JSON list of C-alpha atoms and ligand atoms in Angstrom, two decimals:
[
{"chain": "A", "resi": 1, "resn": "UNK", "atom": "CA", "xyz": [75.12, -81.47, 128.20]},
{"chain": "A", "resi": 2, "resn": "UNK", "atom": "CA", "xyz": [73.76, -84.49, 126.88]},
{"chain": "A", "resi": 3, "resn": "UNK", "atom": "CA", "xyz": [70.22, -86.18, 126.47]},
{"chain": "A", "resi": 4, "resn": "UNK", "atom": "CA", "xyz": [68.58, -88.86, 124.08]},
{"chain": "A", "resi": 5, "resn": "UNK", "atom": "CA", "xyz": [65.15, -88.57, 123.27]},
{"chain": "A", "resi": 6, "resn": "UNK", "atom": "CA", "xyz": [63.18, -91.73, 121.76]},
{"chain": "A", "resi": 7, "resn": "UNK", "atom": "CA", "xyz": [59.47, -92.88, 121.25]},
{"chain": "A", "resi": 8, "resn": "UNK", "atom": "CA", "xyz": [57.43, -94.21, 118.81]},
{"chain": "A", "resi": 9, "resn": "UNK", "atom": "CA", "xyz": [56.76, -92.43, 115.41]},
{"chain": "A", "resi": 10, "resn": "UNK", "atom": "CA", "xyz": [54.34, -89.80, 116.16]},
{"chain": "A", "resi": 11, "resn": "UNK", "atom": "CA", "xyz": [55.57, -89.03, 119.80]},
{"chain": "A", "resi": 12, "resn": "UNK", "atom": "CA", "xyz": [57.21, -85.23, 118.93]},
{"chain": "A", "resi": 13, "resn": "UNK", "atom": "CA", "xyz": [60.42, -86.18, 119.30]},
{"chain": "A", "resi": 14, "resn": "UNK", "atom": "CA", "xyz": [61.92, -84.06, 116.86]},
{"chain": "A", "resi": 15, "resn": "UNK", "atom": "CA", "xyz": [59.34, -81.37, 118.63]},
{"chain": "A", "resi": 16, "resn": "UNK", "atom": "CA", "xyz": [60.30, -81.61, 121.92]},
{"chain": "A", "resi": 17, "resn": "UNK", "atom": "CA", "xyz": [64.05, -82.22, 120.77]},
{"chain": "A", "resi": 18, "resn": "UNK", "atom": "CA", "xyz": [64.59, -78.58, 119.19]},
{"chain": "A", "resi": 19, "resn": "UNK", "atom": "CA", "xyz": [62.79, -77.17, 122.37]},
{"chain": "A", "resi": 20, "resn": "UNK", "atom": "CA", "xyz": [64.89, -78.83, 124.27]},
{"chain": "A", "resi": 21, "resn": "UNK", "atom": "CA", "xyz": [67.75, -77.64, 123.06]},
{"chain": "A", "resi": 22, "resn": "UNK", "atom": "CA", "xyz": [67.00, -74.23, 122.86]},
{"chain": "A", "resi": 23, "resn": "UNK", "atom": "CA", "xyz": [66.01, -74.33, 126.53]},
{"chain": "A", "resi": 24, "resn": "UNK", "atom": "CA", "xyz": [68.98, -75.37, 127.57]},
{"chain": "A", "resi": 25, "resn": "UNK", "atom": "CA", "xyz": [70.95, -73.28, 125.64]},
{"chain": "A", "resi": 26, "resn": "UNK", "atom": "CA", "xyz": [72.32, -76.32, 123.34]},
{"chain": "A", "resi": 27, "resn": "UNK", "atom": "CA", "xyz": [72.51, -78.12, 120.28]},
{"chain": "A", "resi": 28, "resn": "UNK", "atom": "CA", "xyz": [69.67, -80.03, 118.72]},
{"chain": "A", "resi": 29, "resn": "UNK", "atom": "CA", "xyz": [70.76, -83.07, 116.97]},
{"chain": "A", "resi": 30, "resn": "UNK", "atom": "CA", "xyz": [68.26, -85.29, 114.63]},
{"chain": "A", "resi": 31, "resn": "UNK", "atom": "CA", "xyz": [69.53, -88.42, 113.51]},
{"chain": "A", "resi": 32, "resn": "UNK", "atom": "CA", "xyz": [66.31, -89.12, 110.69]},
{"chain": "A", "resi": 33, "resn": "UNK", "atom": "CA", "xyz": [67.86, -85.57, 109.18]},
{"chain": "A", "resi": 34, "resn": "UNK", "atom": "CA", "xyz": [71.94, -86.42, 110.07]},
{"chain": "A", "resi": 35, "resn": "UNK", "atom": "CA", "xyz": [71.08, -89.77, 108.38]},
{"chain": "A", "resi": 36, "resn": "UNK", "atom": "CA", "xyz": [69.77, -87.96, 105.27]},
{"chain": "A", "resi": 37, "resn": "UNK", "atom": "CA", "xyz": [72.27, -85.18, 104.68]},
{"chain": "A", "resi": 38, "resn": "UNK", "atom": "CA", "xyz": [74.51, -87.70, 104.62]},
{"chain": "A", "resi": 39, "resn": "UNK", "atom": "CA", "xyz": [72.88, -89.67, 102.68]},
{"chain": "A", "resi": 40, "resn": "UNK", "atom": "CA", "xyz": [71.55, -87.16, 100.33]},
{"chain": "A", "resi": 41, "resn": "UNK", "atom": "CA", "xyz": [68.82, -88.92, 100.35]},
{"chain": "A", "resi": 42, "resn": "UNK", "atom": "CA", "xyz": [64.79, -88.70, 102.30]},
{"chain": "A", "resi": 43, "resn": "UNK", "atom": "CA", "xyz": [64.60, -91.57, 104.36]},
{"chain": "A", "resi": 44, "resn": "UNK", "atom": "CA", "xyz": [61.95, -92.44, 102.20]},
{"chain": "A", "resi": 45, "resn": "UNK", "atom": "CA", "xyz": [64.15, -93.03, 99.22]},
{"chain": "A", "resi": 46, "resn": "UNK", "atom": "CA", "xyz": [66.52, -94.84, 100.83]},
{"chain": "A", "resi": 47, "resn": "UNK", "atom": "CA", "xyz": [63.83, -97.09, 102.33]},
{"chain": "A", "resi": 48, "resn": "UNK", "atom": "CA", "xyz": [62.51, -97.62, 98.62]},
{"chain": "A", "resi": 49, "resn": "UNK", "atom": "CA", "xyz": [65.96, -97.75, 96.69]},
{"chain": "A", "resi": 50, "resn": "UNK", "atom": "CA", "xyz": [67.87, -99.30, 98.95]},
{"chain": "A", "resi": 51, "resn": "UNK", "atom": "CA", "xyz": [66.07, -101.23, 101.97]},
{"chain": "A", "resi": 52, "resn": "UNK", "atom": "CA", "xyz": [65.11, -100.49, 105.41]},
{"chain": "A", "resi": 53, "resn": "UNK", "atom": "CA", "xyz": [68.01, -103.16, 106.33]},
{"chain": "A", "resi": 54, "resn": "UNK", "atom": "CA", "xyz": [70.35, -100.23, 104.04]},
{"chain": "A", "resi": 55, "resn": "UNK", "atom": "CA", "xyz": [68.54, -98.07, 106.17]},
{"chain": "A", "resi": 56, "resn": "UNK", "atom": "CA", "xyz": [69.26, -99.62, 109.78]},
{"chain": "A", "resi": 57, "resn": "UNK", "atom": "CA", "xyz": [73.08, -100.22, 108.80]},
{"chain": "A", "resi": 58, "resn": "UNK", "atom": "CA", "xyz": [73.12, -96.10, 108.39]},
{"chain": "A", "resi": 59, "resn": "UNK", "atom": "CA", "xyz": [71.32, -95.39, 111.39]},
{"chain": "A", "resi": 60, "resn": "UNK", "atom": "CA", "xyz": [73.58, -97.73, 113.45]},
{"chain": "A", "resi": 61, "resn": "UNK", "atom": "CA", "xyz": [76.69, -96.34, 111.97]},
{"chain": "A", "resi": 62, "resn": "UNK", "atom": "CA", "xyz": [75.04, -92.23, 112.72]},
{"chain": "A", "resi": 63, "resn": "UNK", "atom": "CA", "xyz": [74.13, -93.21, 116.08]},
{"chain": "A", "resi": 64, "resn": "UNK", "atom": "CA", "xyz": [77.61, -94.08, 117.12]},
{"chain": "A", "resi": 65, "resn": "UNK", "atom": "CA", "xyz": [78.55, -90.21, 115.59]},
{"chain": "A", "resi": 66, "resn": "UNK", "atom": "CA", "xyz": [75.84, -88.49, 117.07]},
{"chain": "A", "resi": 67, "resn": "UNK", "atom": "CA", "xyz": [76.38, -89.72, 120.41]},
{"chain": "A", "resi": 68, "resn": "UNK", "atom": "CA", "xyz": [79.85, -88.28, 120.68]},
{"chain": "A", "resi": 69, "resn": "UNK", "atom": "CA", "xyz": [78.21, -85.08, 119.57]},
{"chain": "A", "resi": 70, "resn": "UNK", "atom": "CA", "xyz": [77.01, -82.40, 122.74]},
{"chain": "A", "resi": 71, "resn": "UNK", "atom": "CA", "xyz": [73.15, -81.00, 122.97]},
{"chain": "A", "resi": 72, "resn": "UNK", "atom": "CA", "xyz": [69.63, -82.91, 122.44]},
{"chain": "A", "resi": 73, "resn": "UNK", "atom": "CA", "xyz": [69.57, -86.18, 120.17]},
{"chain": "A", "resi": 74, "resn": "UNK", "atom": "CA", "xyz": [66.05, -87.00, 119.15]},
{"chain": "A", "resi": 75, "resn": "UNK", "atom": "CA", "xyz": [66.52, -90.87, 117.19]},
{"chain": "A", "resi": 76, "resn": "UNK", "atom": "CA", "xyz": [64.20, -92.13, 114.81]},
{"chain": "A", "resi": 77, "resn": "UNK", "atom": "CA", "xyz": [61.39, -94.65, 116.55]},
{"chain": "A", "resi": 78, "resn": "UNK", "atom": "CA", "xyz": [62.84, -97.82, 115.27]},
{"chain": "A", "resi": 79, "resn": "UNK", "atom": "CA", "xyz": [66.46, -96.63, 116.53]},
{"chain": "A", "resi": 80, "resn": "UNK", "atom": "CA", "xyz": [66.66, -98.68, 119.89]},
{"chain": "A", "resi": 81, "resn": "UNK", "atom": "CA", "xyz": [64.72, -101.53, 118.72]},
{"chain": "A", "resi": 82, "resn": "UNK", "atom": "CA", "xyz": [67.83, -103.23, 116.92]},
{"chain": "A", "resi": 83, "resn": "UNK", "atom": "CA", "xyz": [69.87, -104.76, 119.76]},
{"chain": "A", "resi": 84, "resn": "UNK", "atom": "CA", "xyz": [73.74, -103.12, 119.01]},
{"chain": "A", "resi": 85, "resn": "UNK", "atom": "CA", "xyz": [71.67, -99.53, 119.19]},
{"chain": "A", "resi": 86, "resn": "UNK", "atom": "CA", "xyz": [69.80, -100.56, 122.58]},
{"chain": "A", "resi": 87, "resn": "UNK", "atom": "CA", "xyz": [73.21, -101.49, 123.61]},
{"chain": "A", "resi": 88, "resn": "UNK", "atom": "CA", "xyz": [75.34, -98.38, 122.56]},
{"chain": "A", "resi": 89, "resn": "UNK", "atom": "CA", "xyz": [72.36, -95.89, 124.17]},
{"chain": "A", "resi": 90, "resn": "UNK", "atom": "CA", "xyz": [72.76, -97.80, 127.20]},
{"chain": "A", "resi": 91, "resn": "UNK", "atom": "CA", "xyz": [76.19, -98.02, 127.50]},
{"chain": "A", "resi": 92, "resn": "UNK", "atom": "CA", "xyz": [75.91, -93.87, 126.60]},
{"chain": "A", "resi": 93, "resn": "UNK", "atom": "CA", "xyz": [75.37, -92.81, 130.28]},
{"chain": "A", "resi": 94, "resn": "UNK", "atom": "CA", "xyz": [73.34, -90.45, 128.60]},
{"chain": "A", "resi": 95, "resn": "UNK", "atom": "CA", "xyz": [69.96, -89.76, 130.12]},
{"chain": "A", "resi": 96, "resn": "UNK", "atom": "CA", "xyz": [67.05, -91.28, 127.74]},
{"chain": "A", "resi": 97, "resn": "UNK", "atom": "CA", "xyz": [63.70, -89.87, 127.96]},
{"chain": "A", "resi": 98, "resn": "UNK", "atom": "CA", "xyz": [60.96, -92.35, 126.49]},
{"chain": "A", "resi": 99, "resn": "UNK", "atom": "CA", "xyz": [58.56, -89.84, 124.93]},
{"chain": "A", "resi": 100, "resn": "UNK", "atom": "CA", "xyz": [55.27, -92.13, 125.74]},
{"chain": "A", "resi": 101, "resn": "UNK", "atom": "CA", "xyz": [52.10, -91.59, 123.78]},
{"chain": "A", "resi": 102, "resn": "UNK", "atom": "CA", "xyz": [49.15, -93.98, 123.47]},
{"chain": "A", "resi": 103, "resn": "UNK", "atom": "CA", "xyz": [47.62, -95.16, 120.16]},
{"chain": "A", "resi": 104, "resn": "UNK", "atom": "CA", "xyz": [45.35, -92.82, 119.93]},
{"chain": "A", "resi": 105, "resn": "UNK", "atom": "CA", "xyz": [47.65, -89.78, 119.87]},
{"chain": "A", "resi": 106, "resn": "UNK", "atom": "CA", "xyz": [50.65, -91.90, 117.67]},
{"chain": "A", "resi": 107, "resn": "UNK", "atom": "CA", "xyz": [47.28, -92.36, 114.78]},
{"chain": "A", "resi": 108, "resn": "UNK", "atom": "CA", "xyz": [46.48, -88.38, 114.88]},
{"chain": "A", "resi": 109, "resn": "UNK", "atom": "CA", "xyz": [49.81, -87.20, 114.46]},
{"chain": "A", "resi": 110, "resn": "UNK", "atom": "CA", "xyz": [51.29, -89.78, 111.77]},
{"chain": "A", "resi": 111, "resn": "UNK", "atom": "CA", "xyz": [48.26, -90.64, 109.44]},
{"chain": "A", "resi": 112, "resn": "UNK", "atom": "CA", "xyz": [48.46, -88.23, 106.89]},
{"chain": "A", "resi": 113, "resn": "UNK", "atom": "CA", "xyz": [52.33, -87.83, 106.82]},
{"chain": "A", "resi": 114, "resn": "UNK", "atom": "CA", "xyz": [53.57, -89.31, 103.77]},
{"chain": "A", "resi": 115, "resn": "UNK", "atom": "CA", "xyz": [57.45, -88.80, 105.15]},
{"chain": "A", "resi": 116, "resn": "UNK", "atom": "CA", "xyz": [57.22, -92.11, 107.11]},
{"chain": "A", "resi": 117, "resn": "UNK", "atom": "CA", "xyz": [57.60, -95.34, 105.14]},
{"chain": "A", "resi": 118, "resn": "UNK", "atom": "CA", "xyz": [56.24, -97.63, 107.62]},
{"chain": "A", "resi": 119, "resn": "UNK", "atom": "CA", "xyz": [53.51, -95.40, 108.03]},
{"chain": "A", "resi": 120, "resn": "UNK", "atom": "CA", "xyz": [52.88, -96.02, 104.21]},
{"chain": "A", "resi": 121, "resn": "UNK", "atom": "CA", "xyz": [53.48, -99.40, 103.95]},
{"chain": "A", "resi": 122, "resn": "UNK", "atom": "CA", "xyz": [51.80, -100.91, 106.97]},
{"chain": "A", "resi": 123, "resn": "UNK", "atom": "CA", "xyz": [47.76, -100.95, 107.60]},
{"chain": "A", "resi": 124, "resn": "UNK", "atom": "CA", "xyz": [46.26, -99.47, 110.92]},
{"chain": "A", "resi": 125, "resn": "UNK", "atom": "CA", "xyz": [46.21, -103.32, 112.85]},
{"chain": "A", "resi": 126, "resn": "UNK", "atom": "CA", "xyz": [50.44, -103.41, 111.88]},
{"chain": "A", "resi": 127, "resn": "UNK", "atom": "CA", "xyz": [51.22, -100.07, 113.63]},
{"chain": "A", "resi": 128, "resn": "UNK", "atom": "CA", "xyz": [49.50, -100.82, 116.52]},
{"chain": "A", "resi": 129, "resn": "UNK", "atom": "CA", "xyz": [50.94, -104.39, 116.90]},
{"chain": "A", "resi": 130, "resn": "UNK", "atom": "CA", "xyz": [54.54, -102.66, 116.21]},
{"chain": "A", "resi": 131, "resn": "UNK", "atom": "CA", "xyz": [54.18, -100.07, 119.05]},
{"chain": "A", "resi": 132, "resn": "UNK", "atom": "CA", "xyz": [52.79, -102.69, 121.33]},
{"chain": "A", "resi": 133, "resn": "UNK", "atom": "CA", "xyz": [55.75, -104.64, 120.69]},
{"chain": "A", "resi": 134, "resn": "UNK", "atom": "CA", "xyz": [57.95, -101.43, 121.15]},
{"chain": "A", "resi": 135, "resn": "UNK", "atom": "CA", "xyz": [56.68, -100.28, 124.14]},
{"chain": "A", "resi": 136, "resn": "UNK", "atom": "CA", "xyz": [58.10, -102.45, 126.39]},
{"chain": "A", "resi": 137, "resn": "UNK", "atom": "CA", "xyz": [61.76, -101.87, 124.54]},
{"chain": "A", "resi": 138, "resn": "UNK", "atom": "CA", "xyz": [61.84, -97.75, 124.96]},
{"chain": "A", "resi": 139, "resn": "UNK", "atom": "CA", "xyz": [60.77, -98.23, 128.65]},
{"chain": "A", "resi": 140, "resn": "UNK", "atom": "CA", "xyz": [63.75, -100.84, 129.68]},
{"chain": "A", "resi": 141, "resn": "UNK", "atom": "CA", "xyz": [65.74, -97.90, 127.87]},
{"chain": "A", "resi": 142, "resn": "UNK", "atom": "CA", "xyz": [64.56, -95.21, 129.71]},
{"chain": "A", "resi": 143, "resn": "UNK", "atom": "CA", "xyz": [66.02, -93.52, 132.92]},
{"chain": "A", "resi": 144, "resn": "UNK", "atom": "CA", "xyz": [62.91, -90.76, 132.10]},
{"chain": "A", "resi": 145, "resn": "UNK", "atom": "CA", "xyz": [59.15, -91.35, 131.51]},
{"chain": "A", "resi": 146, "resn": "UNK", "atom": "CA", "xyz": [57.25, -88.62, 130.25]},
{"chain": "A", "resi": 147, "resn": "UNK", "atom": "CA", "xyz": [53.82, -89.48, 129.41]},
{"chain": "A", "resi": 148, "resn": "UNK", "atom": "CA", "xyz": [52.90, -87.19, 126.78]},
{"chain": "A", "resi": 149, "resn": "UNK", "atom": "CA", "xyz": [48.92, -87.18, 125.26]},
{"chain": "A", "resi": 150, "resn": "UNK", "atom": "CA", "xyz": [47.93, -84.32, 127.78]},
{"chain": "A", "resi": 151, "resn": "UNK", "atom": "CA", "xyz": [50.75, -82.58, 127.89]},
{"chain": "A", "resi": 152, "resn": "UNK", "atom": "CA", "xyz": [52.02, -79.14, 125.43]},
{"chain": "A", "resi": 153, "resn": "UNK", "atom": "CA", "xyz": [55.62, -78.93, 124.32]},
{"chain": "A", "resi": 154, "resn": "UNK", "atom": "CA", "xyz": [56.14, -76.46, 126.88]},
{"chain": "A", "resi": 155, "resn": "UNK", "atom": "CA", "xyz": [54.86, -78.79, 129.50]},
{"chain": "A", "resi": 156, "resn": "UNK", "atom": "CA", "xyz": [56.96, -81.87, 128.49]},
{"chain": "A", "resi": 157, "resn": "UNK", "atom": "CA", "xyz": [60.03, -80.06, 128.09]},
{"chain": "A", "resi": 158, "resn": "UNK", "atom": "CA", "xyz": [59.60, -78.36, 131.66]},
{"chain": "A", "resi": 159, "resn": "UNK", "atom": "CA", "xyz": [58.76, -81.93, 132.88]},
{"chain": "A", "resi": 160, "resn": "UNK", "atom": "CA", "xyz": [62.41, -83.17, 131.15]},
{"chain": "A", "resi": 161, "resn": "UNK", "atom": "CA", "xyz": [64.17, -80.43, 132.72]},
{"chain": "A", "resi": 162, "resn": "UNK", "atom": "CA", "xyz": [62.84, -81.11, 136.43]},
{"chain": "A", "resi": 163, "resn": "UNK", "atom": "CA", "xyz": [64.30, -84.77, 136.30]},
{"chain": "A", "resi": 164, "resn": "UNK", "atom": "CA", "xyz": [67.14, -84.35, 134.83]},
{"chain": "B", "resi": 201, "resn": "S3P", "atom": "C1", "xyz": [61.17, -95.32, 111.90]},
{"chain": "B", "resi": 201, "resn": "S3P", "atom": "C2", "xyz": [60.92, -94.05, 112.37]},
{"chain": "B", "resi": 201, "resn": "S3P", "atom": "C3", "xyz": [61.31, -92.85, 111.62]},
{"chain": "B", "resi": 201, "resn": "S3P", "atom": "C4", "xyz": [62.49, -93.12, 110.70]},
{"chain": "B", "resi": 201, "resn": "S3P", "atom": "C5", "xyz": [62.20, -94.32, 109.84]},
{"chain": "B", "resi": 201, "resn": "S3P", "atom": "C6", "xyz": [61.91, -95.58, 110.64]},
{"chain": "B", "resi": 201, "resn": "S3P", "atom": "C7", "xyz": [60.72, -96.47, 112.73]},
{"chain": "B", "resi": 201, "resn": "S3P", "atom": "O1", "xyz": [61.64, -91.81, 112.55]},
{"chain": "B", "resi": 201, "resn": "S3P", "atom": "O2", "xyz": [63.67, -93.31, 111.41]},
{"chain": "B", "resi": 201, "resn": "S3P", "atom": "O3", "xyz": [61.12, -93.99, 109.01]},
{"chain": "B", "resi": 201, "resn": "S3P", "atom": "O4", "xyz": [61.20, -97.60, 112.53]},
{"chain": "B", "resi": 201, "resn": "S3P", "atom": "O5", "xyz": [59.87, -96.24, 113.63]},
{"chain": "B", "resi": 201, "resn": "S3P", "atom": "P1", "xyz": [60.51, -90.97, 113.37]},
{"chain": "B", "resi": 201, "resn": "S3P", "atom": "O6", "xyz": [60.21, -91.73, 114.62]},
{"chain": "B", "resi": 201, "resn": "S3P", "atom": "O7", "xyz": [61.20, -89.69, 113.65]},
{"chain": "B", "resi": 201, "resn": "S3P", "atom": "O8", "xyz": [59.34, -90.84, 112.49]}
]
């Protein structure tokens, strides 16, 4: 059993990922912590030694891994946006439920986490622009649509399991 979870920073899909997983009686898979045992390094520090471009080339290279790997794979919210990861998630046959979440939700979650880098380095106006921009990217993805702001864990992940 296979399934990809992405959304924007914010939209629980680490959460949802390990709940997931243990509801369907499989592995749980995070490429932000693959990337960094690996690494041996916080994504944070290898944003600020080495680059988020650094940063992208290791994701790209993990993704391919993880996707040959069974159980739940929750990506990082920049993961699909660079074209060769859009294409190898596609190309997956994997289902990929877009974890949706408006702004409002995104701002209460990630504001005080000091763990994201682009939370840290871009203002309030930035974030929003970037997840308007993503938007449209995670939903050409998707074969699933769960839209999350009202929903609990519990909820969403029984909602995942119905269409799947
Ligand atoms: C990023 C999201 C992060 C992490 C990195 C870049 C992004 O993952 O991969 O900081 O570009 O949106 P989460 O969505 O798990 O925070």
């Amino acid at each position: 059993m296979q399934v990809i979870l992405i959304g924007f920073m914010g939209s629980g899909k680490t959460t949802i990922g390990q709940l997931l997983a243990r509801t369907l009686a499989t592995n749980h898979i995070d490429l932000d912590e693959f990337i960094m045992q690996k690494a041996q390094q916080s994504i944070t520090e290898i944003f600020a030694t080495k680059g988020e471009t650094y940063f992208r080339q290791l994701e790209q290279l993990y993704l391919k891994q993880t996707l040959k790997l069974p159980g739940v794979l929750s990506t990082g919210g920049g993961t699909p946006i660079i074209a060769p990861n859009a294409a190898l998630l596609a190309h997956s046959k994997i289902p990929i439920v877009w974890l949706s979440t408006n702004i409002q939700t995104t701002f209460q979650r990630i504001q005080n986490d000091t763990s994201r880098p682009l939370v840290n380095d871009l203002d309030t106006t930035a974030l929003i622009k970037l997840q308007k921009k993503r938007n449209p990217l995670y939903q050409a993805l998707a074969n699933i649509i769960i839209p999350t702001d009202e929903l609990t864990p519990q909820q969403i992940v029984a909602q995942i399991q119905r269409q799947l």
